[in-house]
């Protein structure tokens, strides 16, 4: 991801300003990007850009400021391009292209959790808007979200770091979790739901301090990378594997894991970014590791091919949990 990131920054710097759609290249501006089909999607502080993959020319841009309407299911009414009428900013932390169904999913926060479904070919065509908390609602908190395919059904996997949120004097603790969300309202539970009939399966972390860095699916394996116990004396870089199965529960239950030890015992125990190298039979993966002070970085290549399944696997940092479904219906939807 490191190399691609650099070339994107350069490409964005090369844009000629077009009226209100000025793409700036300030480093801090680009928060995330995704490549799918013939397009590149770039999220900045307050815009979503769609570029042509071949030329990196700007095709569409979507302004993320507006007024948030809490009535109905939640809707961001975009501000006029002259900047008037926008008090809220949709801060995107999950950007997931769903190529099979021609949809770009964006989720994040406008004060509360919020998601939109956009036309993959033209992001200014918004097909669905809803107040739903899929990623973290604290802007800038780390999360990973990407499309996964379980036996021909599309889902969005969200891996969200934990949080302590002060809600009118009441401290709400949110555990770091991994969930599989529906992408179609015809799937059981409705759009975005992570329920699996009568249970709500998820992976939760045993400790609060988890930062998800990257994740992807290759054939029938889902890979997720995270930093665990970042703030402690003994931080670790963790890899989790899941086998894609018929249901969300079976898939999440198949979790296995490993600790990625980088650099011959030196203290580089934090993963900054990563990239996968597609291979024929093995999966090679490159990670950039750093020490606590992020002064010293090292690039390491691992063979992360999944191990054969063992039924008795117990992970030191993550655990499968499925609570019974208690609420059904739009407002209490899981
Ligand atoms: C949702 O699924 C139904 C039934 O499979 C399909 O007809 C429809 O096109 C899907 N909608 C989207 C947005 O993919
Ligand atoms: C993109 O979608 C917008 C909104 O529906 C529409 O006005 C515009 O013509 C579309 N652009 C292209 C190139 O299809
Ligand atoms: C989440 O974001 C808040 C606000 O930006 C920040 O104070 C907090 O440290 C972040 N949490 C983690 C675990 O990074
Ligand atoms: C998935 O779709 C492919 C192509 O349409 C089909 O050959 C395959 O049998 C399907 N698999 C499942 C599990 O439904
Ligand atoms: C992670 O940190 C927690 C809280 O400080 C501690 O209880 C736990 O033992 C640590 N886990 C590991 C594996 O270091
Ligand atoms: C993934 O599947 C493709 C097509 O079946 C196959 O060619 C490739 O070797 C597989 N890759 C891995 C890493 O298993």
Short mmCIF file of C-alpha atoms and ligand atoms in Angstrom, two decimals:
data_model
loop_
_atom_site.label_atom_id
_atom_site.label_comp_id
_atom_site.label_asym_id
_atom_site.label_seq_id
_atom_site.Cartn_x
_atom_site.Cartn_y
_atom_site.Cartn_z
CA UNK A 1 0.00 0.00 0.00
CA UNK A 2 2.95 2.30 0.65
CA UNK A 3 4.09 2.57 -2.93
CA UNK A 4 0.62 2.98 -4.38
CA UNK A 5 -0.03 5.67 -1.82
CA UNK A 6 2.92 7.72 -3.01
CA UNK A 7 1.99 7.59 -6.65
CA UNK A 8 -1.56 8.62 -5.82
CA UNK A 9 -0.32 11.69 -4.00
CA UNK A 10 1.72 12.67 -7.00
CA UNK A 11 -1.18 12.12 -9.35
CA UNK A 12 -3.55 14.24 -7.28
CA UNK A 13 -1.00 17.02 -7.19
CA UNK A 14 -1.15 17.12 -10.97
CA UNK A 15 -4.81 18.09 -11.25
CA UNK A 16 -5.82 21.33 -12.79
CA UNK A 17 -8.42 23.12 -10.66
CA UNK A 18 -11.94 22.77 -12.05
CA UNK A 19 -14.28 25.34 -10.60
CA UNK A 20 -15.46 24.20 -7.20
CA UNK A 21 -13.82 20.77 -7.51
CA UNK A 22 -10.28 21.58 -6.54
CA UNK A 23 -8.37 18.44 -5.59
CA UNK A 24 -5.68 19.43 -3.17
CA UNK A 25 -2.69 17.24 -2.52
CA UNK A 26 -1.91 18.17 1.03
CA UNK A 27 -0.60 15.03 2.68
CA UNK A 28 -3.06 14.92 5.52
CA UNK A 29 -5.98 15.28 3.16
CA UNK A 30 -6.09 11.81 1.71
CA UNK A 31 -7.65 9.50 4.27
CA UNK A 32 -8.28 6.40 2.22
CA UNK A 33 -8.50 5.08 -1.29
CA UNK A 34 -9.75 2.01 -3.10
CA UNK A 35 -9.31 0.62 -6.59
CA UNK A 36 -12.10 -1.34 -8.27
CA UNK A 37 -13.09 -2.18 -11.83
CA UNK A 38 -11.90 0.78 -13.96
CA UNK A 39 -11.83 3.35 -11.16
CA UNK A 40 -9.91 4.76 -8.21
CA UNK A 41 -11.87 6.23 -5.30
CA UNK A 42 -10.18 8.72 -2.99
CA UNK A 43 -11.55 9.96 0.32
CA UNK A 44 -10.36 13.28 1.70
CA UNK A 45 -11.53 15.27 4.69
CA UNK A 46 -14.69 16.46 2.94
CA UNK A 47 -14.78 14.97 -0.57
CA UNK A 48 -15.03 11.65 -2.34
CA UNK A 49 -13.28 11.60 -5.72
CA UNK A 50 -13.68 9.09 -8.52
CA UNK A 51 -10.76 8.87 -10.93
CA UNK A 52 -10.22 6.92 -14.10
CA UNK A 53 -7.79 4.06 -13.39
CA UNK A 54 -5.96 4.44 -16.70
CA UNK A 55 -5.38 8.18 -16.81
CA UNK A 56 -6.09 9.07 -13.15
CA UNK A 57 -8.26 11.86 -14.54
CA UNK A 58 -11.05 13.14 -12.32
CA UNK A 59 -14.45 11.77 -13.34
CA UNK A 60 -16.76 12.65 -10.45
CA UNK A 61 -16.54 14.29 -7.08
CA UNK A 62 -18.97 14.21 -4.21
CA UNK A 63 -19.01 16.91 -1.61
CA UNK A 64 -19.44 15.45 1.90
CA UNK A 65 -20.76 18.52 3.69
CA UNK A 66 -24.38 19.31 4.30
CA UNK A 67 -27.13 19.29 6.85
CA UNK A 68 -27.96 16.06 8.59
CA UNK A 69 -31.64 15.22 8.77
CA UNK A 70 -32.26 12.78 11.63
CA UNK A 71 -35.90 12.24 10.73
CA UNK A 72 -36.70 9.19 8.62
CA UNK A 73 -33.68 6.85 8.66
CA UNK A 74 -31.07 9.60 8.52
CA UNK A 75 -30.02 11.57 5.46
CA UNK A 76 -27.29 14.05 4.57
CA UNK A 77 -28.67 16.86 2.44
CA UNK A 78 -25.64 18.08 0.53
CA UNK A 79 -24.72 21.73 0.84
CA UNK A 80 -24.68 23.99 -2.19
CA UNK A 81 -21.30 24.10 -3.93
CA UNK A 82 -20.71 27.67 -2.79
CA UNK A 83 -20.40 26.21 0.69
CA UNK A 84 -23.69 27.49 2.10
CA UNK A 85 -26.02 25.32 4.12
CA UNK A 86 -23.55 22.79 5.45
CA UNK A 87 -23.07 22.28 9.16
CA UNK A 88 -22.22 18.59 9.17
CA UNK A 89 -19.39 16.70 7.48
CA UNK A 90 -19.69 13.05 6.52
CA UNK A 91 -16.33 11.71 7.64
CA UNK A 92 -15.78 8.42 5.79
CA UNK A 93 -13.80 5.62 7.42
CA UNK A 94 -15.12 2.65 5.47
CA UNK A 95 -14.78 2.67 1.69
CA UNK A 96 -15.80 -0.63 0.15
CA UNK A 97 -16.38 -1.21 -3.56
CA UNK A 98 -18.88 -4.05 -4.14
CA UNK A 99 -18.04 -4.86 -7.72
CA UNK A 100 -20.50 -7.77 -8.06
CA UNK A 101 -23.48 -5.51 -7.42
CA UNK A 102 -22.05 -2.27 -8.86
CA UNK A 103 -22.16 -0.42 -5.57
CA UNK A 104 -19.65 1.69 -3.65
CA UNK A 105 -20.37 1.62 0.07
CA UNK A 106 -19.20 4.51 2.22
CA UNK A 107 -19.72 4.55 5.97
CA UNK A 108 -18.47 6.78 8.74
CA UNK A 109 -19.78 9.53 10.93
CA UNK A 110 -21.80 12.72 10.76
CA UNK A 111 -21.88 13.01 14.53
CA UNK A 112 -23.66 9.65 14.59
CA UNK A 113 -22.95 6.62 12.43
CA UNK A 114 -23.96 7.03 8.80
CA UNK A 115 -23.73 5.06 5.53
CA UNK A 116 -24.42 5.64 1.85
CA UNK A 117 -24.58 3.36 -1.16
CA UNK A 118 -23.38 4.95 -4.39
CA UNK A 119 -23.32 3.90 -8.01
CA UNK A 120 -19.87 2.36 -8.62
CA UNK A 121 -19.74 4.01 -12.07
CA UNK A 122 -20.86 7.45 -10.90
CA UNK A 123 -20.47 8.26 -7.21
CA UNK A 124 -22.68 11.33 -7.45
CA UNK A 125 -25.62 8.95 -7.93
CA UNK A 126 -26.61 8.12 -4.35
CA UNK A 127 -28.88 5.09 -4.18
CA UNK A 128 -29.30 4.75 -0.41
CA UNK A 129 -28.71 6.86 2.71
CA UNK A 130 -29.10 5.67 6.29
CA UNK A 131 -27.99 6.42 9.83
CA UNK A 132 -26.14 3.18 10.64
CA UNK A 133 -23.03 2.67 12.74
CA UNK A 134 -20.79 0.34 10.74
CA UNK A 135 -17.33 1.79 11.38
CA UNK A 136 -16.21 3.90 14.34
CA UNK A 137 -18.22 7.08 14.89
CA UNK A 138 -15.11 8.93 16.07
CA UNK A 139 -13.59 10.45 12.92
CA UNK A 140 -10.01 9.32 12.32
CA UNK A 141 -10.26 6.22 14.50
CA UNK A 142 -8.85 3.26 12.67
CA UNK A 143 -11.08 0.78 10.94
CA UNK A 144 -10.88 -1.62 8.07
CA UNK A 145 -13.81 -2.38 5.79
CA UNK A 146 -13.92 -4.38 2.59
CA UNK A 147 -16.22 -6.53 0.50
CA UNK A 148 -16.18 -10.26 1.04
CA UNK A 149 -17.91 -13.00 -0.86
CA UNK A 150 -19.31 -16.02 0.98
CA UNK A 151 -20.65 -18.59 -1.46
CA UNK A 152 -21.95 -15.97 -3.91
CA UNK A 153 -23.36 -13.63 -1.27
CA UNK A 154 -21.71 -10.21 -0.85
CA UNK A 155 -21.06 -8.80 2.60
CA UNK A 156 -18.98 -5.97 3.98
CA UNK A 157 -16.54 -6.99 6.67
CA UNK A 158 -15.98 -4.25 9.22
CA UNK A 159 -13.12 -4.36 11.72
CA UNK A 160 -13.48 -1.46 14.13
CA UNK A 161 -11.24 -0.36 16.94
CA UNK A 162 -12.65 0.07 20.43
CA UNK A 163 -13.71 3.35 21.90
CA UNK A 164 -14.87 5.04 25.03
CA UNK A 165 -17.53 7.58 24.09
CA UNK A 166 -18.90 10.12 26.50
CA UNK A 167 -22.63 10.31 25.80
CA UNK A 168 -24.13 13.08 27.95
CA UNK A 169 -22.01 12.15 30.95
CA UNK A 170 -22.45 8.40 30.44
CA UNK A 171 -19.32 6.55 29.36
CA UNK A 172 -20.08 4.00 26.66
CA UNK A 173 -17.34 1.43 26.10
CA UNK A 174 -17.27 -0.14 22.66
CA UNK A 175 -15.17 -3.25 22.26
CA UNK A 176 -13.02 -3.70 19.17
CA UNK A 177 -15.01 -6.00 16.88
CA UNK A 178 -15.16 -7.71 13.50
CA UNK A 179 -18.58 -8.17 11.85
CA UNK A 180 -20.08 -9.19 8.52
CA UNK A 181 -22.78 -6.83 7.27
CA UNK A 182 -25.42 -7.40 4.60
CA UNK A 183 -25.18 -5.47 1.37
CA UNK A 184 -28.69 -6.10 0.08
CA UNK A 185 -32.03 -5.54 1.77
CA UNK A 186 -33.22 -8.94 0.60
CA UNK A 187 -30.59 -10.68 2.78
CA UNK A 188 -31.95 -11.85 6.15
CA UNK A 189 -32.11 -8.95 8.63
CA UNK A 190 -32.06 -6.29 5.92
CA UNK A 191 -29.40 -3.96 4.59
CA UNK A 192 -26.26 -3.56 6.81
CA UNK A 193 -27.52 -6.07 9.39
CA UNK A 194 -24.87 -8.40 10.84
CA UNK A 195 -27.38 -10.81 12.28
CA UNK A 196 -27.43 -14.48 11.35
CA UNK A 197 -31.05 -15.53 11.90
CA UNK A 198 -31.39 -15.61 15.70
CA UNK A 199 -27.84 -14.71 16.74
CA UNK A 200 -25.47 -11.80 16.17
CA UNK A 201 -22.07 -13.34 15.47
CA UNK A 202 -18.93 -11.23 15.83
CA UNK A 203 -15.29 -11.41 16.82
CA UNK A 204 -14.37 -9.24 19.77
CA UNK A 205 -10.98 -8.42 21.22
CA UNK A 206 -10.09 -9.55 24.71
CA UNK A 207 -8.42 -6.19 25.34
CA UNK A 208 -9.42 -2.69 24.36
CA UNK A 209 -6.21 -1.63 22.63
CA UNK A 210 -6.56 -2.89 19.05
CA UNK A 211 -5.92 -1.00 15.85
CA UNK A 212 -6.97 -2.67 12.60
CA UNK A 213 -4.57 -1.91 9.75
CA UNK A 214 -5.49 -3.95 6.69
CA UNK A 215 -7.58 -6.83 5.41
CA UNK A 216 -8.59 -8.60 2.22
CA UNK A 217 -10.02 -11.80 0.80
CA UNK A 218 -8.03 -14.14 -1.44
CA UNK A 219 -10.04 -17.05 -2.80
CA UNK A 220 -11.70 -18.66 0.20
CA UNK A 221 -9.59 -17.01 2.91
CA UNK A 222 -10.11 -13.66 4.62
CA UNK A 223 -7.01 -12.04 6.16
CA UNK A 224 -7.06 -9.30 8.81
CA UNK A 225 -4.03 -7.50 10.25
CA UNK A 226 -3.98 -5.52 13.46
CA UNK A 227 -1.79 -3.99 16.13
CA UNK A 228 -2.65 -5.33 19.57
CA UNK A 229 -1.70 -3.88 22.96
CA UNK A 230 -0.23 -0.88 21.22
CA UNK A 231 0.07 1.19 24.35
CA UNK A 232 1.56 -1.54 26.52
CA UNK A 233 5.15 -2.66 26.97
CA UNK A 234 4.55 -5.61 24.68
CA UNK A 235 2.71 -4.58 21.53
CA UNK A 236 2.11 -7.27 18.91
CA UNK A 237 1.25 -7.43 15.24
CA UNK A 238 -1.55 -9.94 14.71
CA UNK A 239 -2.85 -11.80 11.69
CA UNK A 240 -6.26 -13.47 11.68
CA UNK A 241 -7.49 -15.93 9.04
CA UNK A 242 -11.09 -16.88 8.28
CA UNK A 243 -12.37 -19.48 5.85
CA UNK A 244 -15.37 -18.36 3.81
CA UNK A 245 -18.33 -20.63 4.59
CA UNK A 246 -22.04 -20.63 3.86
CA UNK A 247 -23.01 -18.41 6.83
CA UNK A 248 -21.62 -15.46 8.78
CA UNK A 249 -21.44 -17.60 11.92
CA UNK A 250 -19.52 -20.46 10.32
CA UNK A 251 -17.15 -18.00 8.67
CA UNK A 252 -16.34 -16.05 11.84
CA UNK A 253 -16.10 -19.24 13.88
CA UNK A 254 -13.36 -20.54 11.58
CA UNK A 255 -10.91 -17.95 12.94
CA UNK A 256 -7.27 -18.87 13.31
CA UNK A 257 -4.35 -16.56 13.99
CA UNK A 258 -0.66 -15.89 14.25
CA UNK A 259 1.70 -13.30 15.67
CA UNK A 260 3.85 -11.60 13.06
CA UNK A 261 7.30 -11.21 14.54
CA UNK A 262 9.36 -8.85 12.52
CA UNK A 263 13.01 -8.19 12.27
CA UNK A 264 14.96 -10.68 14.37
CA UNK A 265 13.72 -9.75 17.78
CA UNK A 266 14.18 -6.01 17.47
CA UNK A 267 11.46 -3.82 18.86
CA UNK A 268 9.58 -3.16 15.62
CA UNK A 269 6.21 -4.36 16.81
CA UNK A 270 3.88 -2.00 15.07
CA UNK A 271 2.48 -2.44 11.58
CA UNK A 272 2.13 0.76 9.58
CA UNK A 273 0.96 -0.45 6.19
CA UNK A 274 0.87 -3.57 4.10
CA UNK A 275 0.55 -4.98 0.63
CA UNK A 276 -0.23 -8.42 -0.72
CA UNK A 277 1.71 -10.09 -3.49
CA UNK A 278 -0.57 -12.50 -5.36
CA UNK A 279 1.09 -15.85 -5.83
CA UNK A 280 0.09 -19.11 -7.43
CA UNK A 281 -0.03 -21.33 -4.39
CA UNK A 282 1.22 -19.29 -1.48
CA UNK A 283 0.22 -15.81 -0.36
CA UNK A 284 3.17 -13.49 0.06
CA UNK A 285 2.59 -10.35 2.04
CA UNK A 286 4.76 -7.31 2.68
CA UNK A 287 4.46 -5.23 5.82
CA UNK A 288 6.14 -2.07 6.99
CA UNK A 289 6.98 -2.37 10.69
CA UNK A 290 8.10 0.33 13.04
CA UNK A 291 9.19 0.79 16.63
CA UNK A 292 7.27 2.69 19.30
CA UNK A 293 8.60 6.08 18.36
CA UNK A 294 8.06 5.42 14.64
CA UNK A 295 11.63 6.48 13.98
CA UNK A 296 12.93 3.23 12.60
CA UNK A 297 11.04 1.27 9.95
CA UNK A 298 11.68 -2.05 8.30
CA UNK A 299 10.05 -3.84 5.40
CA UNK A 300 9.43 -7.56 5.81
CA UNK A 301 7.95 -10.23 3.56
CA UNK A 302 5.94 -13.12 5.03
CA UNK A 303 4.33 -16.20 3.58
CA UNK A 304 0.88 -15.88 5.14
CA UNK A 305 -0.74 -18.90 3.45
CA UNK A 306 -3.44 -20.11 5.84
CA UNK A 307 -2.71 -23.18 7.97
CA UNK A 308 -4.96 -26.21 7.69
CA UNK A 309 -7.96 -25.96 9.94
CA UNK A 310 -7.84 -27.10 13.55
CA UNK A 311 -11.09 -27.24 15.48
CA UNK A 312 -9.57 -26.46 18.85
CA UNK A 313 -7.92 -23.15 17.99
CA UNK A 314 -8.02 -20.58 20.80
CA UNK A 315 -6.71 -17.10 20.09
CA UNK A 316 -4.89 -15.12 22.81
CA UNK A 317 -6.35 -11.77 21.74
CA UNK A 318 -9.65 -12.36 19.92
CA UNK A 319 -12.71 -14.44 20.65
CA UNK A 320 -15.87 -15.48 18.78
CA UNK A 321 -19.10 -14.31 20.38
CA UNK A 322 -22.71 -14.63 19.33
CA UNK A 323 -25.32 -12.96 21.39
CA UNK A 324 -28.97 -13.84 20.99
CA UNK A 325 -30.97 -11.53 18.77
CA UNK A 326 -33.17 -9.40 21.01
CA UNK A 327 -34.42 -6.60 18.81
CA UNK A 328 -35.81 -6.77 15.32
CA UNK A 329 -37.00 -3.91 13.14
CA UNK A 330 -35.36 -0.93 11.54
CA UNK A 331 -34.48 1.16 14.58
CA UNK A 332 -33.12 -1.63 16.75
CA UNK A 333 -31.56 -3.40 13.83
CA UNK A 334 -28.28 -5.14 14.43
C1 LIG B 1 -30.61 -7.44 -4.12
O1 LIG B 1 -30.95 -8.79 -4.33
C2 LIG B 1 -32.05 -8.95 -5.21
C3 LIG B 1 -32.42 -10.43 -5.19
O2 LIG B 1 -31.28 -11.23 -5.33
C4 LIG B 1 -31.65 -8.46 -6.60
O3 LIG B 1 -32.74 -8.60 -7.48
C5 LIG B 1 -31.27 -6.98 -6.49
O4 LIG B 1 -30.79 -6.52 -7.73
C6 LIG B 1 -30.20 -6.80 -5.43
N1 LIG B 1 -29.97 -5.37 -5.24
C7 LIG B 1 -28.76 -4.84 -5.33
C8 LIG B 1 -28.65 -3.38 -5.10
O5 LIG B 1 -27.79 -5.52 -5.57
C1 LIG B 2 -23.70 11.08 -12.83
O1 LIG B 2 -24.85 11.11 -11.99
C2 LIG B 2 -25.42 12.41 -11.89
C3 LIG B 2 -26.52 12.32 -10.84
O2 LIG B 2 -27.44 11.31 -11.16
C4 LIG B 2 -25.91 12.85 -13.26
O3 LIG B 2 -26.46 14.15 -13.18
C5 LIG B 2 -24.74 12.85 -14.24
O4 LIG B 2 -25.21 13.15 -15.53
C6 LIG B 2 -24.06 11.49 -14.24
N1 LIG B 2 -22.86 11.59 -15.05
C7 LIG B 2 -22.54 10.69 -15.96
C8 LIG B 2 -21.29 10.92 -16.73
O5 LIG B 2 -23.23 9.70 -16.16
C1 LIG B 3 -9.90 7.67 18.54
O1 LIG B 3 -10.02 9.00 18.14
C2 LIG B 3 -9.98 9.91 19.21
C3 LIG B 3 -10.29 11.28 18.64
O2 LIG B 3 -9.58 11.53 17.46
C4 LIG B 3 -8.61 9.86 19.89
O3 LIG B 3 -8.57 10.74 20.98
C5 LIG B 3 -8.39 8.45 20.37
O4 LIG B 3 -7.08 8.33 20.88
C6 LIG B 3 -8.56 7.47 19.24
N1 LIG B 3 -8.47 6.14 19.78
C7 LIG B 3 -7.50 5.34 19.45
C8 LIG B 3 -7.52 4.03 20.15
O5 LIG B 3 -6.67 5.62 18.61
C1 LIG B 4 -21.72 -19.34 -7.37
O1 LIG B 4 -21.94 -18.86 -8.69
C2 LIG B 4 -21.25 -19.61 -9.68
C3 LIG B 4 -21.44 -18.91 -11.02
O2 LIG B 4 -22.70 -18.33 -11.12
C4 LIG B 4 -21.81 -21.04 -9.68
O3 LIG B 4 -21.12 -21.80 -10.67
C5 LIG B 4 -21.59 -21.65 -8.31
O4 LIG B 4 -22.20 -22.92 -8.25
C6 LIG B 4 -22.20 -20.77 -7.22
N1 LIG B 4 -21.83 -21.31 -5.92
C7 LIG B 4 -22.70 -21.41 -4.89
C8 LIG B 4 -22.16 -21.98 -3.63
O5 LIG B 4 -23.87 -21.06 -4.98
C1 LIG B 5 -2.52 -6.67 26.75
O1 LIG B 5 -2.78 -5.62 27.62
C2 LIG B 5 -3.68 -5.98 28.68
C3 LIG B 5 -4.01 -4.72 29.47
O2 LIG B 5 -2.85 -3.99 29.73
C4 LIG B 5 -3.03 -7.05 29.55
O3 LIG B 5 -3.93 -7.43 30.57
C5 LIG B 5 -2.73 -8.23 28.68
O4 LIG B 5 -2.06 -9.20 29.41
C6 LIG B 5 -1.90 -7.84 27.49
N1 LIG B 5 -1.81 -8.97 26.62
C7 LIG B 5 -0.71 -9.38 26.15
C8 LIG B 5 -0.80 -10.61 25.32
O5 LIG B 5 0.35 -8.80 26.33
C1 LIG B 6 -6.80 -18.59 -6.07
O1 LIG B 6 -7.68 -19.14 -7.05
C2 LIG B 6 -7.15 -19.08 -8.39
C3 LIG B 6 -8.24 -19.54 -9.33
O2 LIG B 6 -8.85 -20.71 -8.88
C4 LIG B 6 -5.89 -19.94 -8.44
O3 LIG B 6 -5.35 -19.88 -9.75
C5 LIG B 6 -4.86 -19.41 -7.45
O4 LIG B 6 -3.75 -20.27 -7.41
C6 LIG B 6 -5.46 -19.32 -6.05
N1 LIG B 6 -4.52 -18.62 -5.22
C7 LIG B 6 -4.17 -19.03 -4.01
C8 LIG B 6 -3.15 -18.22 -3.31
O5 LIG B 6 -4.67 -20.01 -3.50
#
